[in-house]
Coordinates of C-alpha atoms in Angstrom, one line a residue:
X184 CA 91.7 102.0 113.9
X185 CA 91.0 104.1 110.8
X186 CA 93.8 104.0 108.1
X187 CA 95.3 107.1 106.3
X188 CA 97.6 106.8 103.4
X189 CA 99.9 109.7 102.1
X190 CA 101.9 109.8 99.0
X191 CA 105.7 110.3 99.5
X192 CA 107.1 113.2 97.0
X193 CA 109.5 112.1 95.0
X194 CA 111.1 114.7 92.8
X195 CA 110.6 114.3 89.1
X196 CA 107.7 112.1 89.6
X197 CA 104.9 112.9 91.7
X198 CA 103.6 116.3 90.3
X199 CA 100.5 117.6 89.4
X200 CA 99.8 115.2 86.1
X201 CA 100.7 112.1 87.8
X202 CA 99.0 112.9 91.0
X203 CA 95.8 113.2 89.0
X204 CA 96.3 110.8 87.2
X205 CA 96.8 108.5 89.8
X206 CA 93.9 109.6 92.2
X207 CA 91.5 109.4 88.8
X208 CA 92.1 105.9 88.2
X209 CA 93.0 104.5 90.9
X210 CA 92.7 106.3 94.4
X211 CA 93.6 104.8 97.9
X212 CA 95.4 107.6 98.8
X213 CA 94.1 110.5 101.0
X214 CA 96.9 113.3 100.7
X215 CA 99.5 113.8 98.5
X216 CA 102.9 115.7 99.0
X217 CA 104.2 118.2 96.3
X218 CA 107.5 117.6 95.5
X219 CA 110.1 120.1 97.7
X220 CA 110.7 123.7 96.4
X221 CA 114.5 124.1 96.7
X222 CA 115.6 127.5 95.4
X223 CA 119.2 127.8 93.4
X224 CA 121.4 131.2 95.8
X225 CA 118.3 133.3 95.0
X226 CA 114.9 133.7 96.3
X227 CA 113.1 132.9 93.1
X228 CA 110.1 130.1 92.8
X229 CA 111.0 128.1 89.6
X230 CA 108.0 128.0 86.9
X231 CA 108.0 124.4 87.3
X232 CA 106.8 124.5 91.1
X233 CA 104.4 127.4 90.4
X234 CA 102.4 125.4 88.0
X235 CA 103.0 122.4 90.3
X236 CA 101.0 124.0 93.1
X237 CA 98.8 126.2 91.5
X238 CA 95.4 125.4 92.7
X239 CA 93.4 124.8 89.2
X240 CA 95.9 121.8 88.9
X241 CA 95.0 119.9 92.3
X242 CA 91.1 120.7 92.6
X243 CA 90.3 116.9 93.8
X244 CA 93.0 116.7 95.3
X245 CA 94.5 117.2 99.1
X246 CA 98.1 118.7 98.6
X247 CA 101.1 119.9 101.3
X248 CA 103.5 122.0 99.2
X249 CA 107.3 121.0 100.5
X250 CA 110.3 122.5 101.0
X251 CA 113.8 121.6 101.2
X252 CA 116.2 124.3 102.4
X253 CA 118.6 124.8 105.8
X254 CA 117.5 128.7 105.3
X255 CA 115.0 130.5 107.6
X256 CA 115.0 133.2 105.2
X257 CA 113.8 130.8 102.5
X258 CA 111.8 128.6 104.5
X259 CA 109.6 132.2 105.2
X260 CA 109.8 132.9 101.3
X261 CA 108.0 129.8 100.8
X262 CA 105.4 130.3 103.9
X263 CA 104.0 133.4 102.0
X264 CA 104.2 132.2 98.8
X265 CA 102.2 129.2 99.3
X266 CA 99.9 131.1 102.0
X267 CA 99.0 133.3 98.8
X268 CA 98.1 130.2 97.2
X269 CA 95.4 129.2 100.2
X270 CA 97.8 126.8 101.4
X271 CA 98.0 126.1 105.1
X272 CA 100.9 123.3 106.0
X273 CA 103.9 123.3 104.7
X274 CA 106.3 120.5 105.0
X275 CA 110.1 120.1 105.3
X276 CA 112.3 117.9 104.2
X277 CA 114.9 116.6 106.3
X278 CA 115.1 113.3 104.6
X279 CA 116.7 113.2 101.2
X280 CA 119.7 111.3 101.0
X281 CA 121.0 112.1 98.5
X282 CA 124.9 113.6 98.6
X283 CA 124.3 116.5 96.0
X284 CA 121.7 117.4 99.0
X285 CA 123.1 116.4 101.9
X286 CA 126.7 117.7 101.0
X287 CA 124.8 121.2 101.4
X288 CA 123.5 120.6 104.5
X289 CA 119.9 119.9 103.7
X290 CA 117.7 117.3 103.5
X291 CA 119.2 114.3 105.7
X292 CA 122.3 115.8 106.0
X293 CA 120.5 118.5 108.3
X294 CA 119.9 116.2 110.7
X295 CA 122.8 116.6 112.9
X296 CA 122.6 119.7 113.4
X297 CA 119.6 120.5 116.0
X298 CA 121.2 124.4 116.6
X299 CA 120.1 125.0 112.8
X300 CA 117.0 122.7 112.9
X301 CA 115.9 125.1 116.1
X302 CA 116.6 128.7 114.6
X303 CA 114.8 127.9 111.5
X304 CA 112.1 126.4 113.3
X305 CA 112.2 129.4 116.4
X306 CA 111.8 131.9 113.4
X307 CA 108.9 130.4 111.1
X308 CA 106.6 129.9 114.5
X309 CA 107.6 133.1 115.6
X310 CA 106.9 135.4 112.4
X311 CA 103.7 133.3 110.9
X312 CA 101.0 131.3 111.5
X313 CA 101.8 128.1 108.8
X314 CA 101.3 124.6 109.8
X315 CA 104.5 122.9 109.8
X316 CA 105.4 119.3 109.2
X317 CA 107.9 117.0 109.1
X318 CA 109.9 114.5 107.2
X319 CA 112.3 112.9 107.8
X320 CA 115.0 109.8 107.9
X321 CA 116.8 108.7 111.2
X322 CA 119.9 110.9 110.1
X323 CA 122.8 110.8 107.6
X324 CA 125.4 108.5 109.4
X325 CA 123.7 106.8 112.4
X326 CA 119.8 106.5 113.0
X327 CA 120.9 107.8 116.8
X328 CA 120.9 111.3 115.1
X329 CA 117.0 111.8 114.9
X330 CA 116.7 111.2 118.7
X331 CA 118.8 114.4 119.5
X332 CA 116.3 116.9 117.5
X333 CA 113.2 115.1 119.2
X334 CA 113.9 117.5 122.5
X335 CA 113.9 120.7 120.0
X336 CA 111.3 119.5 117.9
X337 CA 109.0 118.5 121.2
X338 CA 109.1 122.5 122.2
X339 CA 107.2 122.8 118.6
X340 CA 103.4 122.5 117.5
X341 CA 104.5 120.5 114.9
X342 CA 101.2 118.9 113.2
X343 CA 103.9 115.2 112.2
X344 CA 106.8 114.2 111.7
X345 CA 106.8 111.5 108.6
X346 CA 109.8 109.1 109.4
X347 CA 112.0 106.9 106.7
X348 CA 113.4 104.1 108.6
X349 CA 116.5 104.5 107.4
X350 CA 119.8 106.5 107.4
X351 CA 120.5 109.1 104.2
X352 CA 123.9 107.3 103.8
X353 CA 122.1 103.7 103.0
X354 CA 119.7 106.0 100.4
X355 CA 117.5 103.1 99.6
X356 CA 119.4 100.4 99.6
X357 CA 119.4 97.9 102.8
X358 CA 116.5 97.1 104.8
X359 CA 114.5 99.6 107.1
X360 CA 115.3 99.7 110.8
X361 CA 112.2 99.4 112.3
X362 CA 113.9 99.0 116.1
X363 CA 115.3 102.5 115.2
X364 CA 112.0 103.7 114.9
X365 CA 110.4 101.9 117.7
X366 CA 113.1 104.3 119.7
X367 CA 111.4 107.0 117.9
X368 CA 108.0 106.7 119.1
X369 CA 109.0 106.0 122.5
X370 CA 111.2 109.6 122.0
X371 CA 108.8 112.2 121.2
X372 CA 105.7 113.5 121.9
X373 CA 104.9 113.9 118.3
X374 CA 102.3 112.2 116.1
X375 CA 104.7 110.1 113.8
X376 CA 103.9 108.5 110.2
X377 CA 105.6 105.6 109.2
X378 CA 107.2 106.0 105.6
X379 CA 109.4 102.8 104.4
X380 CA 109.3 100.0 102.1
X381 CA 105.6 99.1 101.6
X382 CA 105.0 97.2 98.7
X383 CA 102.4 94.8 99.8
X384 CA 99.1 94.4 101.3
X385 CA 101.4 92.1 103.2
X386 CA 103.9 94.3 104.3
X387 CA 101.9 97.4 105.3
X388 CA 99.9 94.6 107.8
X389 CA 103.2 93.8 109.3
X390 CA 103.9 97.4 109.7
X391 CA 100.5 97.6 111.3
X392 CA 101.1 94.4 113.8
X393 CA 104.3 96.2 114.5
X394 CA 103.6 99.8 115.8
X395 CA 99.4 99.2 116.7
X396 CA 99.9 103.3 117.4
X397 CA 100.5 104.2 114.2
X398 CA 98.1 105.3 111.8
X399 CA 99.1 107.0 108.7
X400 CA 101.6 105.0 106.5
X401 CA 103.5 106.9 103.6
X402 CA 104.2 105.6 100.4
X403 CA 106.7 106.0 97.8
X404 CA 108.5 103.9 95.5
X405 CA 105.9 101.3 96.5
X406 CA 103.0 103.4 94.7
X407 CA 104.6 103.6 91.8
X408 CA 105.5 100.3 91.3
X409 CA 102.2 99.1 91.8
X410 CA 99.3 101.6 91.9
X411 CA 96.8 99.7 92.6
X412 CA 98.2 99.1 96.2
X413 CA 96.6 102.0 98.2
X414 CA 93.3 101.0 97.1
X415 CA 94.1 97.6 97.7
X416 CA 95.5 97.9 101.5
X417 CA 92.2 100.2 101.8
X418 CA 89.6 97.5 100.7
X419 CA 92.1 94.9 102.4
X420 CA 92.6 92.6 99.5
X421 CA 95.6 91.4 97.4
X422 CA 93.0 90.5 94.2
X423 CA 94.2 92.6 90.9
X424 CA 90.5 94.3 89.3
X425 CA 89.9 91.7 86.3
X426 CA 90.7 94.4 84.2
X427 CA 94.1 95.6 86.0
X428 CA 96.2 96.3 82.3
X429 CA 93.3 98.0 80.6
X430 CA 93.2 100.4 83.8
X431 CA 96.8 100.8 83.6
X432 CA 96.9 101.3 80.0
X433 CA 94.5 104.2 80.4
X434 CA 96.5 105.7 82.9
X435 CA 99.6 105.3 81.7
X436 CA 98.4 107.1 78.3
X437 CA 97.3 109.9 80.3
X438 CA 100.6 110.7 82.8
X439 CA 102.4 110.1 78.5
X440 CA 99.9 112.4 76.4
X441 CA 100.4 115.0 79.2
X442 CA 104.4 114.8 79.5
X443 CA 104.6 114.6 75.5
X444 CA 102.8 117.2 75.4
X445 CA 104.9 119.6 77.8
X446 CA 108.0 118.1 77.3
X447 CA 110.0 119.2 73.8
X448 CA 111.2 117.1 71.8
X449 CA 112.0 113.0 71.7
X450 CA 114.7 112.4 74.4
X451 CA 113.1 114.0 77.1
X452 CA 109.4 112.0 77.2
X453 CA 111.9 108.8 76.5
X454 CA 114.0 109.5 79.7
X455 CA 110.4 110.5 81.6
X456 CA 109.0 107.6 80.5
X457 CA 112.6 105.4 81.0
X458 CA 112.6 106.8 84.9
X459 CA 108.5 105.5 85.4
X460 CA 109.1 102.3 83.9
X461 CA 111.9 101.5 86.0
X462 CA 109.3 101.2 89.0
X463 CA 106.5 100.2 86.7
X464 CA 108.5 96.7 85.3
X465 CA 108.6 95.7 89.1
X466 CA 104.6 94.8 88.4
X467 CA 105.0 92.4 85.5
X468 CA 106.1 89.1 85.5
X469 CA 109.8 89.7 84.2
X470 CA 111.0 93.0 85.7
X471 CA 114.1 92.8 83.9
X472 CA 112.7 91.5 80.8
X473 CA 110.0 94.7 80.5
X474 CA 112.6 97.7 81.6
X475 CA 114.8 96.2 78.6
X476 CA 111.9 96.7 76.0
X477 CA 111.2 100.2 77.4
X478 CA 115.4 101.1 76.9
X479 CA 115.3 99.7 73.7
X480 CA 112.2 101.2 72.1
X481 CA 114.6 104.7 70.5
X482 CA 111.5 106.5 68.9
X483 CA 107.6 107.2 70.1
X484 CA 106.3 104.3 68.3
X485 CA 108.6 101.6 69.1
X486 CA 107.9 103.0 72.9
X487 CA 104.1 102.5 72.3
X488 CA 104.9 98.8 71.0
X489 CA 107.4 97.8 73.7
X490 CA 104.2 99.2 76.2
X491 CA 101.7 97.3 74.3
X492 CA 103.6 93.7 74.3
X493 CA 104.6 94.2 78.0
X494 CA 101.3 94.7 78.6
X495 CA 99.7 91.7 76.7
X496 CA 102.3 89.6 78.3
X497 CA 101.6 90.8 81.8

């Protein structure tokens, strides 16, 4: 069985500069996912997503825009926005667990509530042509809530539905349920992608042994923490290139020369920088040890020493 990996979106990390960079040194993964459009009472696109998704910025890339919103007239904003664009799928996000989300109504917290789930759907497939996908976790409170939509979302053309094994109240803390998600498969007709906790060659195997009908695996925190894994589970080995910290060293210099540079001022590259690192120490031999360097470093060139021990260290 052929293997396809996606790349989760994870808001304030995935965008255009790290997706490039990523796919330019070290590929694996076959289609990324643009962090979700979310619009603040009015029905304007923030700068920050326009530049995200224009198209000069993800040439060699394969993108779905995403949006997270419990508003049909948003969610149809979005479709001709992004159908402008040359975009043809756009995905939604019914998986985000966080509470400043969820409190709203969006994201996980959506879950429950298949009436909503069907009106926006009903109107988007009524009144244009897009592609829609699919995210989402099992539900907020119990993982029984995804199996009420799968009736509402079976009646849809939906192209997949991209499944967290977990519940938006555990966020990411806990294990995944993967008996929750065997229920899943066995509940829709859908083509489902299995997003959840793959951080080794290891682990995406086990996933594989697991549910033999599933074929695309999403990938998240896991990515970040260790880029080299797509490429890795895609040539099916657990052996580092010889030269694994000069290939990281190169990209990490790009994703920082390209924040520095459209980021103003000190404190905001540090707290960029401060948020990658704290998936990035999870590769080195002393996790703890690493992030603590990256906190202390207070200017750019203590940063760029901290970076250059961890690295000699490994």
């Amino acid at each position: 069985m052929s293997l396809t990996l996606l790349s989760s979106p994870l808001q304030g990390f995935t965008d255009f500069r790290f997706r490039n960079a990523f796919n330019h040194y070290f590929g694996g993964i076959d289609t990324f996912y643009a962090p979700y459009i979310r619009f603040n009472n009015k029905l304007i696109i923030k700068n920050s997503y326009q530049i995200d998704l224009q198209i000069e910025n993800n040439k060699e890339l394969e993108v779905i825009p995403q949006i997270m919103t419990n508003s049909a007239d948003e969610f149809l904003f979005v479709v001709d926005y992004i159908q402008e664009l040359g975009y043809k799928e756009l995905n939604w996000n019914l998986g985000c667990p966080y509470p400043m989300v969820t409190k709203r109504g969006m994201g996980s917290g959506l879950i429950c509530d298949p009436e909503k789930i069907n009106h926006i759907l009903d109107r988007v497939h009524k009144e244009t042509d897009i592609v829609v996908s699919m995210k989402m976790r099992m539900g907020y409170e119990h993982a029984e809530e995804i199996l009420d939509t799968f009736p509402i979302l079976d009646s849809y053309p939906l192209k997949s539905i991209a499944i967290h094994a977990r519940i938006g109240k555990q966020l990411y803390k806990g294990g995944v349920d993967l008996d929750a998600f065997q229920k899943c498969i066995e509940s829709t007709k859908h083509k489902l992608y299995y997003n959840g906790d793959i951080t080794s060659v290891a682990k995406l195997k086990e996933m594989q042994t697991r549910f033999p009908s599933i074929d695309h695996f999403m990938m998240g925190r896991g990515l970040i923490a260790d880029p080299f894994l797509p490429s890795m589970i895609k040539n099916d080995t657990t052996i580092y290139p010889k030269n694994r910290w000069e290939i990281f060293r190169e990209f990490h210099d790009t994703i920082y020369h390209q924040y520095d540079a459209a980021l103003s001022g000190p404190t905001p590259i540090k707290m960029k920088m401060q948020g990658f690192w704290e998936f990035f120490a999870q590769s080195f031999s002393n996790p703890q040890k690493a992030f603590k360097k990256i906190k202390k470093a207070n200017n750019p060139k203590a940063y760029q020493q901290a970076v250059a021990e961890i690295l000699k260290n490994g």
